[in-house]
Amino acid sequence: MVHGATRNCMRKKTLYRNIHRLLPAFEAAARQESFTLGGEEVGLSQSSVSKQIIELESRLGQPLFIRSHKRITLTSAGQRLLTAYSLATSQIVDTLDDLIQERSRGQIVLSTSTANGAFMLLPRLAEVRECFPGREIFLVTWDPQGIEPTGQVDLAFTFGKPDFPGFQTRPLFPDILTPVCSPEFLDRYGPLRELSDLQNCELLYMQAQHPSWVGWRHWLREFSLELPQNHQPMGFNNYYNTIQACLAGQGVALGWLRQLGNMLESGRLVAPLPQFLQTEDRYQLAWPADRAPEFPIEPFEEWLGRRYGGAIPGFCVDTQPAQML
């Protein structure tokens, strides 16, 4: 049984099938206000243009031109169609121009997660651009892993191996997880000297969206602690919002220190406790396996390692970490 909506769709497809072939002659004749001049522009005779416009009017069920002895003028319906066609043509031309310029500029689509982009790349965007001289960078953010799933990316900066097949990867460095908070939070609710002090704090957490993510419960269990049964932490659906709440003094977040090094260095966040975990998963560079990057990735790889793979400002590693399971 064919539903009404399906019938309407089929009827429209029949009505508009191949109608696009009639539009160039209409547009040229309307702009030139002449079937003859319009025909010369599109390489058709006056009679061919006239026949195409008659066919177009018949299929639309209304006249598009008022024909007089020496000139033609548009009806209101014709003017609406000309305006719409001109707008669509302009958009197509703009898109073609963008595509041509992207190719000539050598645009690189760089994909990463919202948190990686906000905390690691954007604060040092000038340095990122220096890694790709002569190229335009188009930064795409995609959560949770940082890889746009259609594969329409040239290079991705992600944490953990990609879930999507068809990517080659190059591992970089692990991360370090420890509680972080704002200095204002410590002044108001601190100090935090022992892990057990966390049980009396508002713990901010991000809802896990990927197996590589580590939450409070998992982190505390590595140190033989459990959240109190009646504890109700404040949750968010992305890490960027979690850290924004932490910066606002709303609680303690589990800090991925490679991401947050800029904030630790500036003093906007502090890591008050010495305990930390080091992840087994690593940050990765990834790219589609079916097409090697048309640009060297080594400068970006070296920059990431130099900027984020070494010592973390504002955090002193003076004990052995608990290793992630």
Tab-separated table of C-alpha atoms in Angstrom:
chain	number	residue	atom	x	y	z
A	1	MET	CA	0.000	0.000	0.000
A	2	VAL	CA	1.404	3.402	-1.024
A	3	HIS	CA	0.951	6.118	1.590
A	4	GLY	CA	-0.076	9.660	0.705
A	5	ALA	CA	3.331	11.167	1.466
A	6	THR	CA	5.002	8.561	-0.753
A	7	ARG	CA	2.564	9.275	-3.594
A	8	ASN	CA	3.249	13.008	-3.332
A	9	CYS	CA	6.981	12.388	-3.428
A	10	MET	CA	6.647	10.159	-6.499
A	11	ARG	CA	4.428	12.712	-8.228
A	12	LYS	CA	6.950	15.481	-7.606
A	13	LYS	CA	9.794	13.346	-8.920
A	14	THR	CA	7.816	12.722	-12.111
A	15	LEU	CA	6.899	16.407	-12.479
A	16	TYR	CA	10.435	17.710	-11.964
A	17	ARG	CA	12.358	14.959	-13.761
A	18	ASN	CA	14.960	16.573	-16.033
A	19	ILE	CA	13.401	19.995	-15.494
A	20	HIS	CA	16.850	21.370	-14.691
A	21	ARG	CA	17.787	21.142	-18.390
A	22	LEU	CA	15.219	23.852	-19.167
A	23	LEU	CA	16.472	26.363	-16.615
A	24	PRO	CA	19.628	27.747	-18.305
A	25	ALA	CA	17.646	28.870	-21.362
A	26	PHE	CA	14.997	30.424	-19.108
A	27	GLU	CA	17.586	32.301	-17.034
A	28	ALA	CA	19.446	33.637	-20.100
A	29	ALA	CA	16.222	34.764	-21.829
A	30	ALA	CA	14.933	36.400	-18.638
A	31	ARG	CA	18.176	38.259	-18.038
A	32	GLN	CA	18.546	39.359	-21.670
A	33	GLU	CA	14.777	40.017	-22.008
A	34	SER	CA	15.000	38.258	-25.359
A	35	PHE	CA	14.632	34.674	-26.583
A	36	THR	CA	17.067	35.431	-29.400
A	37	LEU	CA	19.833	36.935	-27.235
A	38	GLY	CA	19.282	34.317	-24.567
A	39	GLY	CA	19.623	31.592	-27.167
A	40	GLU	CA	22.895	33.037	-28.434
A	41	GLU	CA	24.246	32.941	-24.898
A	42	VAL	CA	23.426	29.280	-24.310
A	43	GLY	CA	24.067	28.120	-27.880
A	44	LEU	CA	20.463	27.562	-28.944
A	45	SER	CA	18.280	29.008	-31.676
A	46	GLN	CA	15.450	31.391	-30.865
A	47	SER	CA	12.908	28.708	-31.664
A	48	SER	CA	14.634	26.145	-29.404
A	49	VAL	CA	14.634	28.587	-26.508
A	50	SER	CA	10.957	29.333	-27.111
A	51	LYS	CA	10.104	25.612	-27.145
A	52	GLN	CA	12.012	24.963	-23.917
A	53	ILE	CA	10.275	27.821	-22.139
A	54	ILE	CA	6.863	26.672	-23.391
A	55	GLU	CA	7.662	23.207	-22.006
A	56	LEU	CA	8.773	24.709	-18.689
A	57	GLU	CA	5.581	26.787	-18.422
A	58	SER	CA	3.482	23.738	-19.247
A	59	ARG	CA	5.125	21.638	-16.558
A	60	LEU	CA	4.729	24.424	-13.999
A	61	GLY	CA	1.154	25.130	-15.029
A	62	GLN	CA	1.537	28.897	-15.373
A	63	PRO	CA	3.190	31.472	-17.662
A	64	LEU	CA	6.656	32.775	-16.879
A	65	PHE	CA	6.776	35.536	-19.513
A	66	ILE	CA	4.431	38.168	-20.894
A	67	ARG	CA	5.071	38.187	-24.618
A	68	SER	CA	4.553	41.371	-26.601
A	69	HIS	CA	5.393	42.188	-30.220
A	70	LYS	CA	8.965	43.385	-29.581
A	71	ARG	CA	9.874	42.285	-26.048
A	72	ILE	CA	9.255	39.844	-23.274
A	73	THR	CA	8.844	40.564	-19.552
A	74	LEU	CA	8.651	38.278	-16.574
A	75	THR	CA	5.441	37.445	-14.777
A	76	SER	CA	5.491	37.360	-10.995
A	77	ALA	CA	6.013	33.585	-11.172
A	78	GLY	CA	8.863	34.081	-13.622
A	79	GLN	CA	10.499	36.622	-11.335
A	80	ARG	CA	10.298	34.218	-8.387
A	81	LEU	CA	11.903	31.456	-10.431
A	82	LEU	CA	14.647	33.762	-11.728
A	83	THR	CA	15.463	34.955	-8.203
A	84	ALA	CA	15.639	31.402	-6.852
A	85	TYR	CA	17.712	30.161	-9.795
A	86	SER	CA	20.137	33.096	-9.519
A	87	LEU	CA	20.569	32.515	-5.780
A	88	ALA	CA	21.199	28.793	-6.260
A	89	THR	CA	23.664	29.474	-9.068
A	90	SER	CA	25.503	31.996	-6.916
A	91	GLN	CA	25.782	29.464	-4.085
A	92	ILE	CA	27.104	26.817	-6.483
A	93	VAL	CA	29.687	29.237	-7.883
A	94	ASP	CA	30.772	30.180	-4.354
A	95	THR	CA	31.141	26.514	-3.428
A	96	LEU	CA	33.143	25.768	-6.570
A	97	ASP	CA	35.370	28.736	-5.820
A	98	ASP	CA	35.894	27.523	-2.241
A	99	LEU	CA	36.801	24.033	-3.460
A	100	ILE	CA	39.257	25.373	-6.013
A	101	GLN	CA	40.847	27.692	-3.452
A	102	GLU	CA	41.056	24.903	-0.881
A	103	ARG	CA	42.996	22.812	-3.374
A	104	SER	CA	45.272	25.690	-4.325
A	105	ARG	CA	45.835	26.631	-0.669
A	106	GLY	CA	46.565	23.035	0.301
A	107	GLN	CA	43.969	22.890	3.056
A	108	ILE	CA	44.560	20.347	5.808
A	109	VAL	CA	41.528	19.084	7.724
A	110	LEU	CA	42.801	18.445	11.253
A	111	SER	CA	40.383	16.554	13.494
A	112	THR	CA	40.495	16.232	17.274
A	113	SER	CA	38.238	16.089	20.325
A	114	THR	CA	36.659	19.197	21.812
A	115	ALA	CA	38.908	18.976	24.875
A	116	ASN	CA	42.104	18.415	22.879
A	117	GLY	CA	41.216	21.337	20.653
A	118	ALA	CA	40.254	23.719	23.456
A	119	PHE	CA	43.043	22.871	25.915
A	120	MET	CA	45.988	21.797	23.745
A	121	LEU	CA	45.750	23.209	20.211
A	122	LEU	CA	43.818	26.489	20.361
A	123	PRO	CA	45.953	28.090	23.123
A	124	ARG	CA	49.005	27.594	20.875
A	125	LEU	CA	47.432	27.880	17.445
A	126	ALA	CA	50.274	29.947	16.006
A	127	GLU	CA	52.694	27.142	16.902
A	128	VAL	CA	50.383	24.560	15.320
A	129	ARG	CA	50.268	26.541	12.076
A	130	GLU	CA	54.066	26.692	11.986
A	131	CYS	CA	54.055	22.885	11.770
A	132	PHE	CA	52.274	23.096	8.402
A	133	PRO	CA	53.952	25.975	6.513
A	134	GLY	CA	52.093	27.211	3.459
A	135	ARG	CA	48.953	25.245	4.345
A	136	GLU	CA	45.517	26.310	5.507
A	137	ILE	CA	44.367	24.492	8.646
A	138	PHE	CA	40.685	23.621	9.048
A	139	LEU	CA	40.147	22.378	12.605
A	140	VAL	CA	37.265	19.952	13.180
A	141	THR	CA	36.237	18.779	16.662
A	142	TRP	CA	34.431	15.510	17.132
A	143	ASP	CA	33.694	13.694	20.375
A	144	PRO	CA	34.492	11.428	22.011
A	145	GLN	CA	37.678	10.328	20.238
A	146	GLY	CA	38.352	13.224	17.923
A	147	ILE	CA	37.962	11.477	14.557
A	148	GLU	CA	35.127	12.512	12.272
A	149	PRO	CA	33.607	9.099	11.389
A	150	THR	CA	33.185	9.623	7.630
A	151	GLY	CA	36.956	9.776	7.292
A	152	GLN	CA	36.888	13.169	5.578
A	153	VAL	CA	39.979	14.234	7.496
A	154	ASP	CA	43.629	14.476	6.559
A	155	LEU	CA	45.063	14.093	10.046
A	156	ALA	CA	43.602	13.394	13.489
A	157	PHE	CA	45.008	14.004	16.958
A	158	THR	CA	43.254	11.557	19.235
A	159	PHE	CA	43.587	9.613	22.475
A	160	GLY	CA	43.628	5.837	22.166
A	161	LYS	CA	43.498	3.816	18.992
A	162	PRO	CA	40.659	4.856	16.657
A	163	ASP	CA	37.431	2.910	16.894
A	164	PHE	CA	36.915	3.333	13.173
A	165	PRO	CA	38.613	0.937	10.733
A	166	GLY	CA	40.801	2.213	7.942
A	167	PHE	CA	43.142	4.480	9.905
A	168	GLN	CA	46.875	4.269	10.331
A	169	THR	CA	48.184	5.515	13.657
A	170	ARG	CA	51.386	6.702	15.219
A	171	PRO	CA	51.494	6.565	19.058
A	172	LEU	CA	52.756	9.578	20.965
A	173	PHE	CA	52.692	9.736	24.776
A	174	PRO	CA	50.461	8.595	27.683
A	175	ASP	CA	48.587	10.917	30.020
A	176	ILE	CA	48.672	11.413	33.781
A	177	LEU	CA	45.482	11.564	35.862
A	178	THR	CA	45.231	13.304	39.222
A	179	PRO	CA	42.640	15.510	40.968
A	180	VAL	CA	42.671	19.210	40.031
A	181	CYS	CA	40.779	22.223	41.314
A	182	SER	CA	40.961	26.006	41.278
A	183	PRO	CA	42.985	27.899	43.915
A	184	GLU	CA	39.718	29.560	44.985
A	185	PHE	CA	38.186	26.161	45.698
A	186	LEU	CA	41.147	25.263	47.919
A	187	ASP	CA	40.885	28.564	49.768
A	188	ARG	CA	37.203	27.970	50.446
A	189	TYR	CA	37.042	24.218	51.070
A	190	GLY	CA	40.642	23.047	51.450
A	191	PRO	CA	43.217	22.084	52.133
A	192	LEU	CA	43.416	18.713	50.353
A	193	ARG	CA	46.288	16.757	51.875
A	194	GLU	CA	45.030	13.170	51.822
A	195	LEU	CA	43.059	11.137	49.313
A	196	SER	CA	40.361	10.644	51.932
A	197	ASP	CA	39.756	14.422	51.857
A	198	LEU	CA	38.194	13.952	48.422
A	199	GLN	CA	35.264	12.149	50.004
A	200	ASN	CA	34.099	15.464	51.466
A	201	CYS	CA	34.429	17.398	48.187
A	202	GLU	CA	32.097	18.011	45.270
A	203	LEU	CA	33.550	15.717	42.609
A	204	LEU	CA	32.943	16.816	39.032
A	205	TYR	CA	32.908	14.056	36.453
A	206	MET	CA	32.377	13.469	32.769
A	207	GLN	CA	30.037	10.722	31.657
A	208	ALA	CA	32.162	7.995	30.074
A	209	GLN	CA	31.791	7.922	26.284
A	210	HIS	CA	34.708	5.671	25.374
A	211	PRO	CA	36.527	2.696	26.965
A	212	SER	CA	39.707	4.758	27.275
A	213	TRP	CA	37.976	7.188	29.642
A	214	VAL	CA	38.701	6.851	33.380
A	215	GLY	CA	36.221	8.109	35.956
A	216	TRP	CA	36.416	8.841	39.655
A	217	ARG	CA	35.294	5.395	40.773
A	218	HIS	CA	37.978	3.659	38.738
A	219	TRP	CA	40.671	6.157	39.751
A	220	LEU	CA	39.930	5.891	43.493
A	221	ARG	CA	39.853	2.098	43.386
A	222	GLU	CA	43.439	2.110	42.138
A	223	PHE	CA	44.249	3.578	45.576
A	224	SER	CA	41.925	1.198	47.470
A	225	LEU	CA	39.241	3.836	48.051
A	226	GLU	CA	35.543	3.864	47.258
A	227	LEU	CA	33.096	6.699	46.807
A	228	PRO	CA	30.631	6.962	49.704
A	229	GLN	CA	27.372	5.215	48.843
A	230	ASN	CA	25.360	8.390	49.327
A	231	HIS	CA	27.776	10.531	47.270
A	232	GLN	CA	26.104	12.272	44.324
A	233	PRO	CA	28.783	13.926	42.152
A	234	MET	CA	28.063	16.607	39.551
A	235	GLY	CA	28.179	15.204	36.001
A	236	PHE	CA	28.682	16.567	32.501
A	237	ASN	CA	28.514	15.109	29.012
A	238	ASN	CA	31.883	16.503	27.868
A	239	TYR	CA	35.230	17.228	29.445
A	240	TYR	CA	35.357	20.872	28.376
A	241	ASN	CA	32.294	21.696	30.497
A	242	THR	CA	33.682	19.652	33.373
A	243	ILE	CA	36.827	21.762	33.447
A	244	GLN	CA	34.897	25.011	33.046
A	245	ALA	CA	32.951	24.121	36.196
A	246	CYS	CA	36.232	23.275	37.916
A	247	LEU	CA	37.718	26.654	36.928
A	248	ALA	CA	34.622	28.322	38.368
A	249	GLY	CA	35.384	26.779	41.764
A	250	GLN	CA	32.455	24.350	41.688
A	251	GLY	CA	34.418	21.265	42.685
A	252	VAL	CA	37.318	18.906	42.024
A	253	ALA	CA	37.768	17.295	38.602
A	254	LEU	CA	39.878	14.363	37.545
A	255	GLY	CA	42.601	16.123	35.590
A	256	TRP	CA	44.140	14.790	32.377
A	257	LEU	CA	47.335	16.730	32.904
A	258	ARG	CA	48.676	16.644	29.340
A	259	GLN	CA	45.536	18.508	28.327
A	260	LEU	CA	45.563	20.870	31.286
A	261	GLY	CA	49.249	21.758	31.391
A	262	ASN	CA	48.618	25.320	30.183
A	263	MET	CA	46.201	25.932	33.066
A	264	LEU	CA	48.533	24.392	35.628
A	265	GLU	CA	51.378	26.539	34.334
A	266	SER	CA	49.276	29.716	34.604
A	267	GLY	CA	48.012	28.776	38.083
A	268	ARG	CA	44.350	28.685	37.043
A	269	LEU	CA	44.274	25.067	38.200
A	270	VAL	CA	46.306	23.263	40.848
A	271	ALA	CA	46.982	19.585	41.515
A	272	PRO	CA	47.050	19.403	45.337
A	273	LEU	CA	47.670	15.673	45.781
A	274	PRO	CA	50.779	13.659	44.857
A	275	GLN	CA	48.888	10.504	43.834
A	276	PHE	CA	48.379	9.945	40.113
A	277	LEU	CA	47.788	7.290	37.492
A	278	GLN	CA	49.576	6.962	34.195
A	279	THR	CA	47.486	5.662	31.316
A	280	GLU	CA	48.369	2.680	29.179
A	281	ASP	CA	46.536	4.283	26.268
A	282	ARG	CA	48.411	7.005	24.441
A	283	TYR	CA	47.644	10.038	22.372
A	284	GLN	CA	47.860	9.187	18.684
A	285	LEU	CA	48.235	10.759	15.292
A	286	ALA	CA	45.915	9.047	12.821
A	287	TRP	CA	45.208	9.377	9.119
A	288	PRO	CA	43.167	7.429	6.507
A	289	ALA	CA	45.057	4.301	5.520
A	290	ASP	CA	43.969	4.562	1.888
A	291	ARG	CA	45.716	7.890	1.345
A	292	ALA	CA	48.978	8.899	2.937
A	293	PRO	CA	49.206	12.544	4.050
A	294	GLU	CA	50.358	14.837	1.256
A	295	PHE	CA	52.371	16.801	3.804
A	296	PRO	CA	55.003	15.884	6.405
A	297	ILE	CA	53.507	15.086	9.801
A	298	GLU	CA	56.861	14.958	11.620
A	299	PRO	CA	56.941	18.680	12.531
A	300	PHE	CA	53.521	18.382	14.212
A	301	GLU	CA	54.519	15.119	15.893
A	302	GLU	CA	57.723	16.653	17.210
A	303	TRP	CA	55.889	19.744	18.415
A	304	LEU	CA	53.319	17.693	20.325
A	305	GLY	CA	56.056	15.649	21.986
A	306	ARG	CA	58.081	18.720	22.884
A	307	ARG	CA	55.119	20.768	24.116
A	308	TYR	CA	53.040	18.095	25.881
A	309	GLY	CA	55.066	14.885	26.143
A	310	GLY	CA	57.628	15.971	28.729
A	311	ALA	CA	57.478	17.452	32.209
A	312	ILE	CA	54.106	18.940	33.174
A	313	PRO	CA	54.296	22.506	34.516
A	314	GLY	CA	52.827	22.830	37.996
A	315	PHE	CA	52.967	19.096	38.751
A	316	CYS	CA	55.954	17.386	40.313
A	317	VAL	CA	56.221	13.643	39.689
A	318	ASP	CA	58.154	12.483	42.746
A	319	THR	CA	56.584	9.063	43.223
A	320	GLN	CA	55.879	6.053	41.042
A	321	PRO	CA	52.424	6.189	39.451
A	322	ALA	CA	49.770	3.552	39.826
A	323	GLN	CA	49.649	1.970	36.358
A	324	MET	CA	46.343	1.832	34.546
A	325	LEU	CA	44.773	-1.597	34.213
